[in-house]
Short mmCIF file of C-alpha atoms (C1' of nucleotides) in Angstrom, two decimals:
data_model
loop_
_atom_site.label_atom_id
_atom_site.label_comp_id
_atom_site.label_asym_id
_atom_site.label_seq_id
_atom_site.Cartn_x
_atom_site.Cartn_y
_atom_site.Cartn_z
CA UNK R 15 0.00 0.00 0.00
CA UNK R 16 2.72 2.51 0.67
CA UNK R 17 3.46 5.06 -1.97
CA UNK R 18 6.91 6.51 -2.38
CA UNK R 19 6.93 8.77 0.65
CA UNK R 20 6.46 5.86 3.07
CA UNK R 21 9.35 3.91 1.62
CA UNK R 22 11.69 6.87 1.97
CA UNK R 23 10.65 7.24 5.59
CA UNK R 24 11.29 3.57 6.26
CA UNK R 25 14.71 3.81 4.64
CA UNK R 26 15.44 6.76 6.91
CA UNK R 27 14.49 4.67 9.93
CA UNK R 28 17.05 2.07 8.88
CA UNK R 29 19.65 4.75 8.19
CA UNK R 30 19.18 6.20 11.65
CA UNK R 31 19.17 3.05 13.71
CA UNK R 32 20.54 0.11 11.75
CA UNK R 33 23.27 1.36 9.45
CA UNK R 34 26.76 0.74 10.85
CA UNK R 35 25.34 -1.86 13.22
CA UNK R 36 25.82 -5.62 13.10
CA UNK R 37 22.60 -7.33 12.09
CA UNK R 38 21.29 -10.72 13.10
CA UNK R 39 18.98 -11.81 10.29
CA UNK R 40 16.40 -14.55 10.56
CA UNK R 41 13.13 -15.65 9.04
CA UNK R 42 10.69 -16.50 11.84
CA UNK R 43 8.11 -17.46 9.23
CA UNK R 44 10.65 -19.64 7.45
CA UNK R 45 9.97 -18.51 3.90
CA UNK R 46 13.15 -16.46 3.71
CA UNK R 47 15.48 -18.70 5.69
CA UNK R 48 18.07 -19.04 2.94
CA UNK R 49 18.16 -15.33 2.19
CA UNK R 50 18.38 -14.40 5.85
CA UNK R 51 21.33 -16.75 6.28
CA UNK R 52 23.21 -14.88 3.56
CA UNK R 53 23.15 -11.60 5.45
CA UNK R 54 23.08 -12.88 9.03
CA UNK R 55 25.90 -11.40 11.07
CA UNK R 56 26.87 -8.77 8.51
CA UNK R 57 26.93 -5.04 9.18
CA UNK R 58 24.36 -2.88 7.45
CA UNK R 59 26.22 -0.29 5.43
CA UNK R 60 23.52 1.60 3.53
CA UNK R 61 19.77 2.08 3.37
CA UNK R 62 18.12 3.78 0.44
CA UNK R 63 14.79 4.04 -1.30
CA UNK R 64 14.04 4.38 -4.98
CA UNK R 65 10.37 4.84 -5.68
CA UNK R 66 8.49 2.12 -3.86
CA UNK R 67 11.53 -0.11 -3.51
CA UNK R 68 14.00 -0.18 -0.66
CA UNK R 69 17.55 -1.43 -0.75
CA UNK R 70 19.59 -2.33 2.34
CA UNK R 71 23.30 -2.91 1.87
CA UNK R 72 25.42 -5.23 4.01
CA UNK R 73 29.21 -5.15 4.27
CA UNK R 74 29.38 -3.03 1.11
CA UNK R 75 28.81 -6.07 -1.07
CA UNK R 76 25.36 -7.57 -0.78
CA UNK R 77 21.91 -6.06 -0.83
CA UNK R 78 18.45 -6.86 0.45
CA UNK R 79 15.74 -5.60 -1.89
CA UNK R 80 12.28 -5.14 -0.40
CA UNK R 81 9.04 -4.10 -2.06
CA UNK R 82 6.04 -3.89 0.23
CA UNK R 83 3.40 -4.26 -2.45
CA UNK R 84 -0.21 -3.95 -1.40
CA UNK R 85 -0.03 -4.97 2.22
CA UNK R 86 3.55 -5.24 3.29
CA UNK R 87 4.70 -3.56 6.47
CA UNK R 88 7.72 -3.12 8.71
CA UNK R 89 7.29 -3.37 12.44
CA UNK R 90 10.06 -1.68 14.38
CA UNK R 91 10.75 -1.89 18.07
CA UNK R 92 13.38 -0.73 20.51
CA UNK R 93 15.68 2.20 19.89
CA UNK R 94 13.86 3.77 16.96
CA UNK R 95 12.44 7.10 15.86
CA UNK R 96 8.82 8.11 15.78
CA UNK R 97 8.48 11.13 13.59
CA UNK R 98 6.46 13.96 14.93
CA UNK R 99 3.89 15.28 12.56
CA UNK R 100 2.92 18.84 13.04
CA UNK R 101 0.56 21.01 11.10
CA UNK R 102 1.25 24.19 12.98
CA UNK R 103 1.34 27.40 11.03
CA UNK R 104 5.08 27.45 10.75
CA UNK R 105 5.63 23.75 10.83
CA UNK R 106 3.98 22.29 7.81
CA UNK R 107 7.04 20.32 6.97
CA UNK R 108 6.98 18.64 10.35
CA UNK R 109 10.12 17.76 12.19
CA UNK R 110 11.96 14.70 13.23
CA UNK R 111 11.83 13.68 16.83
CA UNK R 112 15.01 11.90 17.63
CA UNK R 113 14.65 8.97 19.92
CA UNK R 114 14.81 9.65 23.59
CA UNK R 115 13.77 13.25 23.38
CA UNK R 116 11.00 14.37 25.61
CA UNK R 117 8.99 14.96 22.50
CA UNK R 118 6.16 17.17 23.18
CA UNK R 119 5.01 16.53 19.78
CA UNK R 120 2.80 19.39 18.81
CA UNK R 121 -0.66 20.69 19.31
CA UNK R 122 -3.29 18.53 20.90
CA UNK R 123 -5.43 17.90 17.88
CA UNK R 124 -2.61 16.46 15.86
CA UNK R 125 -2.39 12.77 15.30
CA UNK R 126 -1.43 11.52 18.72
CA UNK R 127 0.04 8.31 17.42
CA UNK R 128 2.45 10.00 15.09
CA UNK R 129 3.23 12.68 17.60
CA UNK R 130 4.20 10.57 20.53
CA UNK R 131 7.89 10.20 20.97
CA UNK R 132 9.52 7.01 21.96
CA UNK R 133 10.86 7.26 25.45
CA UNK R 134 10.67 3.65 26.51
CA UNK R 135 11.11 1.05 23.80
CA UNK R 136 7.93 0.88 21.77
CA UNK R 137 6.63 -0.82 18.72
CA UNK R 138 6.22 1.24 15.57
CA UNK R 139 4.48 -0.04 12.49
CA UNK R 140 5.51 1.58 9.23
CA UNK R 141 3.40 0.87 6.19
CA UNK R 142 1.01 3.10 4.30
CA UNK R 143 0.48 4.78 7.63
CA UNK R 144 2.51 4.75 10.78
CA UNK R 145 1.17 3.56 14.07
CA UNK R 146 2.88 3.67 17.40
CA UNK R 147 2.12 0.53 19.35
CA UNK R 148 2.52 -0.68 22.87
CA UNK R 149 5.64 -0.58 24.94
CA UNK R 150 7.63 -3.79 24.86
CA UNK R 151 8.54 -5.50 28.10
CA UNK R 152 11.62 -7.24 26.84
CA UNK R 153 14.03 -6.89 23.97
CA UNK R 154 13.84 -8.22 21.41
CA UNK R 155 10.08 -8.70 21.47
CA UNK R 156 8.45 -11.82 20.11
CA UNK R 157 7.60 -11.52 16.39
CA UNK R 158 3.93 -10.83 15.72
CA UNK R 159 2.28 -12.51 12.78
CA UNK R 160 3.98 -14.03 9.76
CA UNK R 161 7.39 -12.36 9.79
CA UNK R 162 9.28 -12.96 6.55
CA UNK R 163 12.52 -11.52 7.83
CA UNK R 164 13.69 -10.11 11.14
CA UNK R 165 16.64 -7.74 11.20
CA UNK R 166 18.00 -7.46 14.71
CA UNK R 167 20.49 -4.76 15.65
CA UNK R 168 21.90 -4.48 19.18
CA UNK R 169 19.20 -2.02 20.27
CA UNK R 170 16.58 -2.11 17.54
CA UNK R 171 14.64 -4.68 15.59
CA UNK R 172 12.68 -4.63 12.34
CA UNK R 173 10.17 -7.29 11.28
CA UNK R 174 8.96 -7.50 7.69
CA UNK R 175 5.54 -8.92 6.89
CA UNK R 176 3.65 -9.47 3.65
CA UNK R 177 6.09 -8.04 1.10
CA UNK R 178 5.67 -8.50 -2.62
CA UNK R 179 9.43 -8.82 -2.98
CA UNK R 180 12.20 -9.67 -0.55
CA UNK R 181 15.41 -10.93 -2.06
CA UNK R 182 19.17 -10.84 -1.70
CA UNK R 183 20.94 -9.23 -4.66
CA UNK R 184 24.45 -8.51 -5.81
CA UNK R 185 25.38 -4.92 -6.67
CA UNK R 186 24.99 -5.35 -10.40
CA UNK R 187 21.52 -6.80 -9.89
CA UNK R 188 20.56 -3.80 -7.81
CA UNK R 189 21.79 -1.52 -10.54
CA UNK R 190 19.72 -3.43 -13.09
CA UNK R 191 16.57 -2.99 -11.00
CA UNK R 192 17.17 0.70 -10.46
CA UNK R 193 18.02 1.26 -14.11
CA UNK R 194 14.57 0.11 -15.11
CA UNK R 195 12.81 2.49 -12.75
CA UNK R 196 11.62 5.91 -13.75
CA UNK R 197 13.09 8.93 -11.94
CA UNK R 198 12.45 9.53 -8.24
CA UNK R 199 12.53 13.21 -7.21
CA UNK R 200 14.45 12.35 -4.05
CA UNK R 201 17.06 10.32 -5.91
CA UNK R 202 17.50 11.99 -9.26
CA UNK R 203 18.65 15.48 -9.99
CA UNK R 204 15.59 17.62 -10.57
CA UNK R 205 16.33 18.85 -14.09
CA UNK R 206 17.55 15.51 -15.32
CA UNK R 207 14.72 13.65 -13.60
CA UNK R 208 12.11 15.98 -15.02
CA UNK R 209 13.52 15.52 -18.50
CA UNK R 210 13.53 11.75 -18.15
CA UNK R 211 9.91 11.80 -17.04
CA UNK R 212 8.80 14.13 -19.81
CA UNK R 213 10.62 12.11 -22.46
CA UNK R 214 9.09 8.87 -21.21
CA UNK R 215 5.57 10.28 -21.33
CA UNK R 216 5.40 12.80 -24.12
CA UNK R 217 5.15 10.49 -27.11
CA UNK R 218 2.98 7.76 -25.64
CA UNK R 219 -0.61 7.13 -26.67
CA UNK R 220 -1.17 5.81 -23.15
CA UNK R 221 -3.50 7.90 -20.98
CA UNK R 222 -1.63 10.12 -18.54
CA UNK R 223 -3.61 8.50 -15.72
CA UNK R 224 -1.84 5.23 -16.47
CA UNK R 225 1.55 6.77 -17.20
CA UNK R 226 1.73 8.31 -13.74
CA UNK R 227 1.22 4.85 -12.20
CA UNK R 228 3.88 3.26 -14.41
CA UNK R 229 7.00 2.84 -12.28
CA UNK R 230 9.10 2.74 -15.45
CA UNK R 231 7.94 6.26 -16.27
CA UNK R 232 8.14 7.86 -12.83
CA UNK R 233 8.86 6.26 -9.48
CA UNK R 234 6.84 6.29 -6.32
CA UNK R 235 3.42 7.47 -7.47
CA UNK R 236 0.53 5.24 -6.40
CA UNK R 237 -3.23 5.41 -6.68
CA UNK R 238 -3.70 8.28 -4.23
CA UNK R 239 -1.00 10.59 -5.56
CA UNK R 240 -2.02 9.74 -9.14
CA UNK R 241 -5.56 10.97 -8.64
CA UNK R 242 -4.54 13.99 -6.63
CA UNK R 243 -1.77 15.10 -8.99
CA UNK R 244 -4.14 14.96 -11.94
CA UNK R 245 -6.75 17.00 -10.13
CA UNK R 246 -4.20 19.56 -8.98
CA UNK R 247 -3.20 19.94 -12.63
CA UNK R 248 -6.88 20.03 -13.71
CA UNK R 249 -5.92 17.35 -16.19
CA UNK R 250 -8.26 14.76 -17.70
CA UNK R 251 -6.81 11.35 -16.76
CA UNK R 252 -7.72 9.97 -20.18
CA UNK R 253 -5.54 12.43 -22.07
CA UNK R 254 -2.91 10.52 -24.06
CA UNK R 255 0.60 11.38 -22.99
CA UNK R 256 1.41 12.71 -26.44
CA UNK R 257 -1.42 15.26 -26.16
CA UNK R 258 -0.32 16.60 -22.77
CA UNK R 259 1.61 19.83 -23.26
CA UNK R 260 5.26 19.65 -22.29
CA UNK R 261 4.82 22.37 -19.70
CA UNK R 262 2.01 20.40 -18.11
CA UNK R 263 4.22 17.34 -17.85
CA UNK R 264 6.95 19.49 -16.34
CA UNK R 265 4.44 20.84 -13.88
CA UNK R 266 3.34 17.31 -12.95
CA UNK R 267 6.94 16.40 -12.16
CA UNK R 268 7.45 19.55 -10.12
CA UNK R 269 4.22 18.97 -8.20
CA UNK R 270 5.15 15.35 -7.54
CA UNK R 271 8.49 16.57 -6.25
CA UNK R 272 6.69 18.93 -3.92
CA UNK R 273 4.09 16.44 -2.67
CA UNK R 274 6.72 13.78 -2.11
CA UNK R 275 8.72 16.19 -0.01
CA UNK R 276 5.70 17.00 2.11
CA UNK R 277 4.86 13.32 2.42
CA UNK R 278 8.34 12.34 3.54
CA UNK R 279 8.49 15.19 6.03
CA UNK R 280 5.07 14.61 7.55
CA UNK R 281 4.29 10.97 6.92
CA UNK R 282 0.92 12.05 5.56
CA UNK R 283 -0.35 12.14 2.02
CA UNK R 284 -1.44 15.73 2.33
CA UNK R 285 -2.48 16.98 -1.06
CA UNK R 286 -4.72 19.93 -0.18
CA UNK R 287 -2.00 22.29 0.97
CA UNK R 288 -3.49 25.35 -0.61
CA UNK R 289 -6.26 25.54 1.96
CA UNK R 290 -6.12 28.04 4.77
CA UNK R 291 -4.14 26.92 7.78
CA UNK R 292 -7.14 25.98 9.89
CA UNK R 293 -8.62 23.95 7.10
CA UNK R 294 -5.27 22.40 6.39
CA UNK R 295 -4.87 21.31 9.97
CA UNK R 296 -8.39 19.96 10.02
CA UNK R 297 -7.87 18.05 6.82
CA UNK R 298 -4.66 16.59 8.16
CA UNK R 299 -6.39 15.41 11.30
CA UNK R 300 -9.34 13.89 9.49
CA UNK R 301 -8.09 11.10 7.32
CA UNK R 302 -11.33 10.70 5.41
CA UNK R 303 -11.45 14.32 4.38
CA UNK R 304 -8.01 15.18 3.21
CA UNK R 305 -8.06 14.69 -0.53
CA UNK R 306 -9.45 16.53 -3.52
CA UNK R 307 -10.85 13.48 -5.33
CA UNK R 308 -9.35 10.26 -3.98
CA UNK R 309 -11.98 7.99 -2.45
CA UNK R 310 -14.68 10.64 -2.93
CA UNK R 311 -16.97 8.89 -5.43
CA UNK R 312 -20.26 10.77 -5.76
CA UNK R 313 -19.24 13.48 -3.33
CA UNK R 314 -19.25 17.06 -4.59
CA UNK R 315 -16.05 18.41 -6.05
CA UNK R 316 -14.52 20.79 -3.55
CA UNK R 317 -14.19 23.42 -6.27
CA UNK R 318 -17.25 23.12 -8.49
CA UNK R 319 -19.64 20.77 -6.73
CA UNK R 320 -19.83 18.25 -9.56
CA UNK R 321 -19.99 14.69 -8.23
CA UNK R 322 -16.59 13.00 -8.28
CA UNK R 323 -16.44 10.09 -10.72
CA UNK R 324 -14.79 6.73 -10.10
CA UNK R 325 -13.95 4.34 -12.87
CA UNK R 326 -11.73 1.29 -13.14
CA UNK R 327 -8.50 1.79 -15.05
CA UNK R 328 -6.10 -1.12 -15.45
CA UNK R 329 -7.69 -2.77 -12.45
CA UNK R 330 -7.32 0.20 -10.13
CA UNK R 331 -9.84 2.80 -9.08
CA UNK R 332 -9.40 6.14 -10.75
CA UNK R 333 -11.09 9.20 -9.24
CA UNK R 334 -11.53 12.55 -10.94
CA UNK R 335 -13.80 15.55 -11.34
CA UNK R 336 -15.45 15.33 -14.78
CA UNK R 337 -15.95 19.09 -14.86
CA UNK R 338 -12.65 20.51 -13.63
CA UNK R 339 -10.56 17.85 -15.34
CA UNK R 340 -11.77 18.09 -18.89
"C1'" DG I 27 -16.51 -14.36 13.19
"C1'" DG I 28 -16.83 -14.05 8.09
"C1'" DG I 29 -16.22 -11.27 3.93
"C1'" DC I 30 -14.13 -7.77 1.49
"C1'" DG I 31 -11.25 -4.22 -0.11
"C1'" DA I 32 -6.60 -2.00 -0.19
"C1'" DT I 33 -2.25 3.66 -1.09
"C1'" DG I 34 1.15 -3.08 -6.21
"C1'" DA I 35 3.13 -5.58 -9.55
"C1'" DC I 36 3.48 -9.36 -12.32
"C1'" DA I 37 2.34 -13.25 -15.45
"C1'" DA I 38 -0.76 -15.45 -18.34
"C1'" DG I 39 -4.03 -15.52 -22.01
"C1'" DT T 8 -8.45 -7.97 -18.83
"C1'" DT T 9 -7.96 -11.60 -15.22
"C1'" DG T 10 -5.67 -14.25 -11.67
"C1'" DT T 11 -2.18 -14.60 -8.11
"C1'" DC T 12 0.94 -13.38 -4.54
"C1'" DC T 13 -0.09 -12.40 0.68
"C1'" DT T 14 -1.75 -9.69 5.02
"C1'" DC T 15 -4.61 -6.75 7.82
"C1'" DG T 16 -8.22 -3.61 9.23
"C1'" DC T 17 -12.79 -2.62 8.81
"C1'" DC T 18 -17.55 -3.55 8.10
"C1'" DC T 19 -21.37 -6.19 8.95
"C1'" DA T 20 -23.74 -9.71 11.27
#
DNA sequence: GGGCGATGACAAG
DNA sequence: TTGTCCTCGCCCA
């Protein structure tokens, strides 16, 4: 379920608390026993995200590639970071609460789960959303559910459940995977990334609504950001890529860059940032009421009142305003 | 306590 | 286009 912003946040969690630490790897569920054995006892040397994929490096020579797919999740516990999410007037970008700080997280109506800081060792689930769980009474805690792989550092542990992909790769294999992916605003230089995206989209007969979801065209966009980006651009999702003006494609890239930055900073897919501060805060707090069109079938468009339309596109639900996006 | 949908991605036909 | 991977939270009884 996670779109690109979540994966970058998870990679940051690993960078903060697992990189440069020796890792005991295991597969409590058993399905990844062989892979876990390959990295068991090695030191994690890098953690990075490209689009929806995450790559963890061990001893500068071997990588673990993880893709969470629809329902994958990482459960962290121990010495980890819970990011504070604030929507205060001067704090839209949020801030990172390092572990162990007293963490008064922000105003009272913010998301209390995201805001709490981790004083005592706690569980933290990182998937499409982040949820702070109960304190643990011993370390490491027992795995919960079907854990494909457990990565245990001296003071922190990460359990992976339900991934689409989890495999050990050599450096050249990692390069091959990354080479096939479209640009990621947080990985690729902006000008070069924008040009790659535009060139990949501008001649295609494929509808722009499908191109934005194609990870070979641009990395990290999922069903929520797809719908919201198209609405923000007032663009008809059915428009073939070759009929979308270059400047509109450039704008889509720039807006994706912006939304991804907000998402990584706050942990929220906040796409209605041009509301007044009070409304913005309210939208952030109310998860069902924070998007322009996503998941709003039949509800009035926030701009023109026309009922939002939902249709299936390549097996996924596509939401748009038939009046504003025409 | 059962059924269903989900913020992916892929292969098969 | 459809089926499959695989898991969980939510909705409804």
